[in-house]
């Protein structure tokens, strides 16, 4: 970590009260896609996300499974959006799944230039203590683990 990143990470850790408050971490993998079998754009200002068919409602049911409750989108211009999946509204085998998100998409999901779409995991730190090893006045190194939560937890505010 360098400069302002040190204070920002310490604040993030302290705002979570160490291991007591959960937070979201994107996988950074594109587990989901759009534009391969499905040709439906998802417009900005709409909570519906049309993805290529993967039988989402069966495999990633956001009510029954922890994987699938949250997704992220990363557009080529760097725009990042993460949100809770509230429903799997429609599915056409071999074509598309329609996910309804808790809030509207900030940008259009264009099948001609699709964003990376993947899962977001609900995690918490494994320790209440943060140790920083300073390698100069503005450079520090730390290592801390986190684990995925596998039990029901209070709702997490992703804003």
PDB file of N, CA and C in Angstrom, residues 130 142 153:
ATOM      1  N   UNK A 130      -5.241  -5.512  12.778  1.00  0.00           N
ATOM      2  CA  UNK A 130      -4.599  -5.227  11.505  1.00  0.00           C
ATOM      3  C   UNK A 130      -3.157  -4.835  11.787  1.00  0.00           C
ATOM      4  N   UNK A 142       0.657  -5.323   4.378  1.00  0.00           N
ATOM      5  CA  UNK A 142      -0.157  -6.051   5.342  1.00  0.00           C
ATOM      6  C   UNK A 142      -0.675  -7.322   4.688  1.00  0.00           C
ATOM      7  N   UNK A 153     -27.101 -13.884   7.277  1.00  0.00           N
ATOM      8  CA  UNK A 153     -26.598 -12.704   7.972  1.00  0.00           C
ATOM      9  C   UNK A 153     -27.551 -11.552   7.704  1.00  0.00           C
TER      10      UNK A 153
END
